[in-house]
PDB file of C-alpha atoms and ligand atoms in Angstrom:
ATOM      1  CA  MET A   3     -14.328  -5.993   5.232  1.00  0.00           C
ATOM      2  CA  ARG A   4     -10.591  -5.792   5.825  1.00  0.00           C
ATOM      3  CA  ILE A   5      -8.567  -5.464   2.820  1.00  0.00           C
ATOM      4  CA  VAL A   6      -5.006  -5.270   1.993  1.00  0.00           C
ATOM      5  CA  ILE A   7      -4.159  -3.552  -1.436  1.00  0.00           C
ATOM      6  CA  MET A   8      -0.815  -4.066  -3.046  1.00  0.00           C
ATOM      7  CA  GLY A   9       1.016  -2.888  -6.096  1.00  0.00           C
ATOM      8  CA  ALA A  10       4.272  -1.564  -7.417  1.00  0.00           C
ATOM      9  CA  PRO A  11       5.031   2.223  -6.707  1.00  0.00           C
ATOM     10  CA  GLY A  12       2.797   4.079  -9.245  1.00  0.00           C
ATOM     11  CA  SER A  13       0.464   1.170  -9.776  1.00  0.00           C
ATOM     12  CA  GLY A  14      -2.342   3.389  -8.678  1.00  0.00           C
ATOM     13  CA  LYS A  15      -3.071   1.495  -5.373  1.00  0.00           C
ATOM     14  CA  GLY A  16      -3.548   4.697  -3.311  1.00  0.00           C
ATOM     15  CA  THR A  17      -5.950   6.172  -5.889  1.00  0.00           C
ATOM     16  CA  GLN A  18      -7.898   2.883  -6.065  1.00  0.00           C
ATOM     17  CA  ALA A  19      -7.787   2.472  -2.122  1.00  0.00           C
ATOM     18  CA  ALA A  20      -9.351   6.020  -2.036  1.00  0.00           C
ATOM     19  CA  LEU A  21     -12.403   4.917  -4.182  1.00  0.00           C
ATOM     20  CA  ILE A  22     -12.831   1.674  -2.518  1.00  0.00           C
ATOM     21  CA  VAL A  23     -13.096   3.213   0.978  1.00  0.00           C
ATOM     22  CA  LYS A  24     -15.579   5.755  -0.380  1.00  0.00           C
ATOM     23  CA  GLU A  25     -18.027   3.103  -1.913  1.00  0.00           C
ATOM     24  CA  LEU A  26     -17.551   0.654   1.187  1.00  0.00           C
ATOM     25  CA  ASP A  27     -17.129   3.281   3.920  1.00  0.00           C
ATOM     26  CA  LEU A  28     -13.872   1.620   5.102  1.00  0.00           C
ATOM     27  CA  ASP A  29     -10.985   3.427   6.964  1.00  0.00           C
ATOM     28  CA  HIS A  30      -8.058   4.226   4.432  1.00  0.00           C
ATOM     29  CA  ILE A  31      -4.683   3.560   6.216  1.00  0.00           C
ATOM     30  CA  SER A  32      -1.746   4.418   4.224  1.00  0.00           C
ATOM     31  CA  THR A  33       1.762   3.848   5.743  1.00  0.00           C
ATOM     32  CA  GLY A  34       3.323   6.168   3.258  1.00  0.00           C
ATOM     33  CA  ASP A  35       0.810   8.935   4.493  1.00  0.00           C
ATOM     34  CA  LEU A  36       1.527   8.130   8.123  1.00  0.00           C
ATOM     35  CA  LEU A  37       5.188   8.339   7.517  1.00  0.00           C
ATOM     36  CA  ARG A  38       4.770  11.596   5.406  1.00  0.00           C
ATOM     37  CA  ALA A  39       2.866  12.963   8.385  1.00  0.00           C
ATOM     38  CA  ALA A  40       5.571  12.052  10.840  1.00  0.00           C
ATOM     39  CA  VAL A  41       8.170  13.895   8.406  1.00  0.00           C
ATOM     40  CA  ALA A  42       5.918  16.949   8.372  1.00  0.00           C
ATOM     41  CA  GLU A  43       5.908  17.056  12.065  1.00  0.00           C
ATOM     42  CA  GLY A  44       9.441  17.313  12.064  1.00  0.00           C
ATOM     43  CA  SER A  45       9.973  14.766  14.897  1.00  0.00           C
ATOM     44  CA  LYS A  46      13.189  12.570  15.448  1.00  0.00           C
ATOM     45  CA  LEU A  47      11.445   9.738  13.880  1.00  0.00           C
ATOM     46  CA  GLY A  48      10.149  11.719  10.908  1.00  0.00           C
ATOM     47  CA  LEU A  49      13.682  12.970  10.120  1.00  0.00           C
ATOM     48  CA  LYS A  50      15.062   9.587  10.191  1.00  0.00           C
ATOM     49  CA  ALA A  51      12.282   8.126   8.171  1.00  0.00           C
ATOM     50  CA  LYS A  52      12.656  10.850   5.316  1.00  0.00           C
ATOM     51  CA  GLN A  53      16.336  10.057   4.931  1.00  0.00           C
ATOM     52  CA  VAL A  54      15.350   6.360   4.201  1.00  0.00           C
ATOM     53  CA  MET A  55      12.452   7.397   2.120  1.00  0.00           C
ATOM     54  CA  ASP A  56      14.394   9.647  -0.119  1.00  0.00           C
ATOM     55  CA  ARG A  57      16.609   6.637  -0.855  1.00  0.00           C
ATOM     56  CA  GLY A  58      13.793   4.772  -1.810  1.00  0.00           C
ATOM     57  CA  GLU A  59      14.624   2.257   0.834  1.00  0.00           C
ATOM     58  CA  LEU A  60      12.002   0.809   3.351  1.00  0.00           C
ATOM     59  CA  VAL A  61      11.630   2.415   6.692  1.00  0.00           C
ATOM     60  CA  SER A  62      12.546   0.043   9.622  1.00  0.00           C
ATOM     61  CA  ASP A  63       9.844  -2.591  10.405  1.00  0.00           C
ATOM     62  CA  ASP A  64       9.628  -1.374  13.976  1.00  0.00           C
ATOM     63  CA  ILE A  65       8.946   2.130  13.076  1.00  0.00           C
ATOM     64  CA  VAL A  66       6.242   1.463  10.673  1.00  0.00           C
ATOM     65  CA  LEU A  67       4.625  -1.141  12.652  1.00  0.00           C
ATOM     66  CA  GLY A  68       4.426   1.133  15.633  1.00  0.00           C
ATOM     67  CA  LEU A  69       2.772   4.005  13.549  1.00  0.00           C
ATOM     68  CA  LEU A  70       0.421   1.289  12.017  1.00  0.00           C
ATOM     69  CA  GLU A  71      -0.585  -0.256  15.489  1.00  0.00           C
ATOM     70  CA  GLN A  72      -1.338   3.168  16.987  1.00  0.00           C
ATOM     71  CA  ARG A  73      -3.493   4.112  13.880  1.00  0.00           C
ATOM     72  CA  LEU A  74      -5.241   0.781  13.882  1.00  0.00           C
ATOM     73  CA  ARG A  75      -6.232   1.297  17.547  1.00  0.00           C
ATOM     74  CA  SER A  76      -7.713   4.754  16.955  1.00  0.00           C
ATOM     75  CA  GLY A  77      -9.843   3.317  14.071  1.00  0.00           C
ATOM     76  CA  GLY A  78     -13.530   2.185  14.501  1.00  0.00           C
ATOM     77  CA  ASP A  79     -14.919  -1.307  13.815  1.00  0.00           C
ATOM     78  CA  ALA A  80     -16.043  -0.428  10.234  1.00  0.00           C
ATOM     79  CA  GLY A  81     -13.098  -2.443   8.545  1.00  0.00           C
ATOM     80  CA  PHE A  82     -10.087  -1.002   6.818  1.00  0.00           C
ATOM     81  CA  ILE A  83      -8.063  -0.930   3.675  1.00  0.00           C
ATOM     82  CA  LEU A  84      -4.197  -1.202   4.265  1.00  0.00           C
ATOM     83  CA  ASP A  85      -2.235   0.735   1.493  1.00  0.00           C
ATOM     84  CA  GLY A  86       1.585   0.328   1.387  1.00  0.00           C
ATOM     85  CA  PHE A  87       1.752  -2.477   4.167  1.00  0.00           C
ATOM     86  CA  PRO A  88       2.925  -4.989   4.455  1.00  0.00           C
ATOM     87  CA  ARG A  89       5.890  -4.507   2.249  1.00  0.00           C
ATOM     88  CA  ASN A  90       8.063  -7.546   3.279  1.00  0.00           C
ATOM     89  CA  ILE A  91       7.413 -11.013   4.644  1.00  0.00           C
ATOM     90  CA  ALA A  92       8.384  -9.950   7.894  1.00  0.00           C
ATOM     91  CA  GLN A  93       5.730  -7.256   8.094  1.00  0.00           C
ATOM     92  CA  ALA A  94       3.134  -9.509   6.754  1.00  0.00           C
ATOM     93  CA  LYS A  95       3.648 -11.832   9.556  1.00  0.00           C
ATOM     94  CA  ALA A  96       3.767  -9.063  12.160  1.00  0.00           C
ATOM     95  CA  LEU A  97       0.542  -7.838  10.677  1.00  0.00           C
ATOM     96  CA  ASP A  98      -1.011 -11.301  11.163  1.00  0.00           C
ATOM     97  CA  THR A  99       0.172 -11.397  14.678  1.00  0.00           C
ATOM     98  CA  LEU A 100      -1.148  -7.833  15.389  1.00  0.00           C
ATOM     99  CA  LEU A 101      -4.586  -8.338  13.681  1.00  0.00           C
ATOM    100  CA  GLU A 102      -5.204 -11.685  15.365  1.00  0.00           C
ATOM    101  CA  ARG A 103      -4.640 -10.055  18.755  1.00  0.00           C
ATOM    102  CA  LEU A 104      -7.153  -7.263  17.786  1.00  0.00           C
ATOM    103  CA  GLY A 105      -9.471 -10.105  16.494  1.00  0.00           C
ATOM    104  CA  GLN A 106      -9.350  -8.352  13.052  1.00  0.00           C
ATOM    105  CA  PRO A 107      -7.727 -10.785  10.549  1.00  0.00           C
ATOM    106  CA  VAL A 108      -7.233  -9.638   6.825  1.00  0.00           C
ATOM    107  CA  GLU A 109      -9.966 -10.960   4.607  1.00  0.00           C
ATOM    108  CA  GLU A 110      -8.820  -9.903   1.272  1.00  0.00           C
ATOM    109  CA  ALA A 111      -5.438  -8.952  -0.628  1.00  0.00           C
ATOM    110  CA  LEU A 112      -5.830  -7.277  -3.809  1.00  0.00           C
ATOM    111  CA  GLN A 113      -2.765  -6.942  -5.965  1.00  0.00           C
ATOM    112  CA  ILE A 114      -2.842  -4.261  -8.930  1.00  0.00           C
ATOM    113  CA  ASP A 115      -0.448  -5.537 -11.528  1.00  0.00           C
ATOM    114  CA  VAL A 116       1.062  -3.024 -14.005  1.00  0.00           C
ATOM    115  CA  ASP A 117       4.145  -3.105 -16.015  1.00  0.00           C
ATOM    116  CA  GLU A 118       7.247  -1.291 -15.352  1.00  0.00           C
ATOM    117  CA  GLU A 119       7.418   1.084 -18.122  1.00  0.00           C
ATOM    118  CA  GLN A 120       3.928   2.506 -17.219  1.00  0.00           C
ATOM    119  CA  VAL A 121       4.956   2.681 -13.726  1.00  0.00           C
ATOM    120  CA  VAL A 122       7.873   4.967 -14.637  1.00  0.00           C
ATOM    121  CA  GLN A 123       5.732   7.140 -16.771  1.00  0.00           C
ATOM    122  CA  ARG A 124       3.045   7.418 -14.159  1.00  0.00           C
ATOM    123  CA  ILE A 125       5.571   8.484 -11.439  1.00  0.00           C
ATOM    124  CA  ALA A 126       7.165  11.121 -13.692  1.00  0.00           C
ATOM    125  CA  LYS A 127       3.782  12.749 -14.240  1.00  0.00           C
ATOM    126  CA  ARG A 128       2.930  12.568 -10.227  1.00  0.00           C
ATOM    127  CA  ALA A 129       6.462  14.040  -9.630  1.00  0.00           C
ATOM    128  CA  ALA A 130       5.516  17.198 -11.859  1.00  0.00           C
ATOM    129  CA  LEU A 131       2.301  17.594 -10.204  1.00  0.00           C
ATOM    130  CA  GLU A 132       2.810  16.814  -6.456  1.00  0.00           C
ATOM    131  CA  GLY A 133       6.667  17.143  -6.186  1.00  0.00           C
ATOM    132  CA  ARG A 134       7.133  14.173  -3.864  1.00  0.00           C
ATOM    133  CA  SER A 135      10.823  14.178  -2.823  1.00  0.00           C
ATOM    134  CA  ASP A 136      11.082  10.497  -3.502  1.00  0.00           C
ATOM    135  CA  ASP A 137       9.834  10.616  -6.988  1.00  0.00           C
ATOM    136  CA  THR A 138      13.226  11.543  -8.705  1.00  0.00           C
ATOM    137  CA  GLU A 139      14.317   8.960 -11.338  1.00  0.00           C
ATOM    138  CA  GLU A 140      16.903   7.409  -9.252  1.00  0.00           C
ATOM    139  CA  THR A 141      14.734   6.863  -6.082  1.00  0.00           C
ATOM    140  CA  VAL A 142      12.078   5.625  -8.142  1.00  0.00           C
ATOM    141  CA  ARG A 143      14.356   3.017  -9.786  1.00  0.00           C
ATOM    142  CA  ASN A 144      15.394   1.857  -6.378  1.00  0.00           C
ATOM    143  CA  ARG A 145      11.757   1.703  -5.195  1.00  0.00           C
ATOM    144  CA  LEU A 146      11.027  -0.544  -7.958  1.00  0.00           C
ATOM    145  CA  LYS A 147      13.994  -2.686  -7.232  1.00  0.00           C
ATOM    146  CA  VAL A 148      12.880  -2.872  -3.506  1.00  0.00           C
ATOM    147  CA  TYR A 149       9.340  -3.640  -4.597  1.00  0.00           C
ATOM    148  CA  ALA A 150      10.584  -6.615  -6.731  1.00  0.00           C
ATOM    149  CA  ASP A 151      12.961  -8.037  -4.035  1.00  0.00           C
ATOM    150  CA  GLN A 152      10.911  -7.498  -0.958  1.00  0.00           C
ATOM    151  CA  THR A 153       7.436  -6.833  -1.708  1.00  0.00           C
ATOM    152  CA  ALA A 154       6.574  -9.199  -4.616  1.00  0.00           C
ATOM    153  CA  PRO A 155       7.035 -12.202  -2.152  1.00  0.00           C
ATOM    154  CA  VAL A 156       4.335 -10.902  -0.066  1.00  0.00           C
ATOM    155  CA  VAL A 157       1.937 -11.509  -3.065  1.00  0.00           C
ATOM    156  CA  ASP A 158       2.688 -15.045  -2.763  1.00  0.00           C
ATOM    157  CA  TYR A 159       2.329 -15.179   0.878  1.00  0.00           C
ATOM    158  CA  TYR A 160      -1.479 -14.119   0.381  1.00  0.00           C
ATOM    159  CA  ALA A 161      -1.774 -16.533  -2.442  1.00  0.00           C
ATOM    160  CA  HIS A 162      -0.923 -19.307  -0.117  1.00  0.00           C
ATOM    161  CA  LYS A 163      -3.368 -18.222   2.360  1.00  0.00           C
ATOM    162  CA  GLY A 164      -6.055 -18.395  -0.368  1.00  0.00           C
ATOM    163  CA  ILE A 165      -7.259 -14.689  -0.120  1.00  0.00           C
ATOM    164  CA  LEU A 166      -5.468 -13.127  -3.057  1.00  0.00           C
ATOM    165  CA  SER A 167      -7.112 -11.548  -5.950  1.00  0.00           C
ATOM    166  CA  ARG A 168      -5.420  -9.670  -8.952  1.00  0.00           C
ATOM    167  CA  VAL A 169      -6.585  -7.132 -11.211  1.00  0.00           C
ATOM    168  CA  LEU A 170      -4.800  -5.464 -14.242  1.00  0.00           C
ATOM    169  CA  GLY A 171      -4.014  -1.948 -13.616  1.00  0.00           C
ATOM    170  CA  ASP A 172      -3.820  -0.619 -16.965  1.00  0.00           C
ATOM    171  CA  GLY A 173      -6.362   1.919 -18.548  1.00  0.00           C
ATOM    172  CA  SER A 174      -8.306   4.683 -16.836  1.00  0.00           C
ATOM    173  CA  ILE A 175      -8.789   4.944 -13.127  1.00  0.00           C
ATOM    174  CA  GLU A 176     -12.390   4.265 -13.513  1.00  0.00           C
ATOM    175  CA  GLU A 177     -11.716   1.009 -15.755  1.00  0.00           C
ATOM    176  CA  VAL A 178      -9.373  -0.316 -12.987  1.00  0.00           C
ATOM    177  CA  PHE A 179     -12.054   0.440 -10.309  1.00  0.00           C
ATOM    178  CA  GLN A 180     -14.593  -1.506 -12.236  1.00  0.00           C
ATOM    179  CA  ARG A 181     -12.391  -4.454 -12.189  1.00  0.00           C
ATOM    180  CA  ILE A 182     -11.848  -4.133  -8.528  1.00  0.00           C
ATOM    181  CA  ARG A 183     -15.602  -3.888  -7.972  1.00  0.00           C
ATOM    182  CA  GLY A 184     -15.990  -7.080  -9.903  1.00  0.00           C
ATOM    183  CA  VAL A 185     -13.418  -8.828  -7.738  1.00  0.00           C
ATOM    184  CA  LEU A 186     -14.625  -7.587  -4.482  1.00  0.00           C
ATOM    185  CA  GLN A 187     -18.157  -8.162  -5.515  1.00  0.00           C
ATOM    186  CA  ILE A 188     -19.342  -4.652  -4.820  1.00  0.00           C
ATOM    187  CA  GLN A 189     -22.889  -4.137  -6.142  1.00  0.00           C
ATOM    188  CA  GLY A 190     -24.299  -1.294  -8.037  1.00  0.00           C
ATOM    189  CA  ASP A 191     -23.759   0.432 -11.297  1.00  0.00           C
ATOM    190  CA  SER A 192     -21.909   3.781 -10.273  1.00  0.00           C
TER     191      SER A 192
HETATM  192  P1  ADP B   8       4.742   4.158  -3.147  1.00  0.00           P
HETATM  193  O1  ADP B   8       3.730   2.941  -3.095  1.00  0.00           O
HETATM  194  O2  ADP B   8       4.559   4.928  -4.621  1.00  0.00           O
HETATM  195  O3  ADP B   8       6.100   3.662  -2.965  1.00  0.00           O
HETATM  196  P2  ADP B   8       4.071   4.895  -0.565  1.00  0.00           P
HETATM  197  O4  ADP B   8       3.335   6.343  -0.106  1.00  0.00           O
HETATM  198  O5  ADP B   8       3.268   3.865  -0.305  1.00  0.00           O
HETATM  199  O6  ADP B   8       4.403   5.200  -2.154  1.00  0.00           O
HETATM  200  O7  ADP B   8       5.411   4.822   0.162  1.00  0.00           O
HETATM  201  C1  ADP B   8       6.519   5.736   0.275  1.00  0.00           C
HETATM  202  C2  ADP B   8       7.740   5.511   0.916  1.00  0.00           C
HETATM  203  O8  ADP B   8       7.312   5.347   2.266  1.00  0.00           O
HETATM  204  C3  ADP B   8       8.365   4.104   0.568  1.00  0.00           C
HETATM  205  O9  ADP B   8       9.289   4.193  -0.557  1.00  0.00           O
HETATM  206  C4  ADP B   8       9.089   3.684   1.833  1.00  0.00           C
HETATM  207  O10 ADP B   8      10.350   4.375   2.050  1.00  0.00           O
HETATM  208  C5  ADP B   8       8.117   4.179   2.839  1.00  0.00           C
HETATM  209  N1  ADP B   8       7.177   3.187   3.258  1.00  0.00           N
HETATM  210  C6  ADP B   8       5.846   3.224   3.191  1.00  0.00           C
HETATM  211  N2  ADP B   8       5.179   2.063   3.673  1.00  0.00           N
HETATM  212  C7  ADP B   8       6.137   1.486   4.263  1.00  0.00           C
HETATM  213  C8  ADP B   8       6.225   0.183   4.912  1.00  0.00           C
HETATM  214  N3  ADP B   8       5.184  -0.606   5.029  1.00  0.00           N
HETATM  215  N4  ADP B   8       7.451  -0.296   5.398  1.00  0.00           N
HETATM  216  C9  ADP B   8       8.682   0.295   5.213  1.00  0.00           C
HETATM  217  N5  ADP B   8       8.709   1.596   4.530  1.00  0.00           N
HETATM  218  C10 ADP B   8       7.495   2.116   3.930  1.00  0.00           C
END
């Protein structure tokens, strides 16, 4: 299966994506992780990306698309879940073109809905645990704004294609995962 998972920063999409890949044996592709790896390498591209990420802005489409294409080409045929991409309409269209070329179109788009208050609380907790440099209050506010302005329209994009499902992201990790299992029609009782 080829899935796109969407949700505001702090919606839990990364956590749920990790559970889904385990269950369905998919490849987990997170553009946030790809970018953080580039930053950790200390390459010129990584340095440039870090400045943008620390402001809570989107890294340029060219850079992210380049990293993504490289990663997709090195993956197998088992299917994948894309986490953190696409984040604007231009990326959604570029993804369609790229996946069409690879003969691997997106089959499911999954949106995790959470309210803003909850997201802010969760990220504050994560900041204390993980120390991500883009989890400061000011940056989080900007990430939420960027999400509302640029990423929320992507949800409509997939709704128009008729492949969108939405789940509520409140409650425990396990509760949210059970909702996702229902939507993706994953069998079993674990
Ligand atoms: P979150 O969903 O909590 O914001 P991510 O790890 O998905 O966490 O993203 C962290 C940051 O990485 C984003 O704020 C952005 O700067 C950058 N980023 C990740 N994915 C993309 C993308 N598809 N396009 C542009 N920038 C991205």
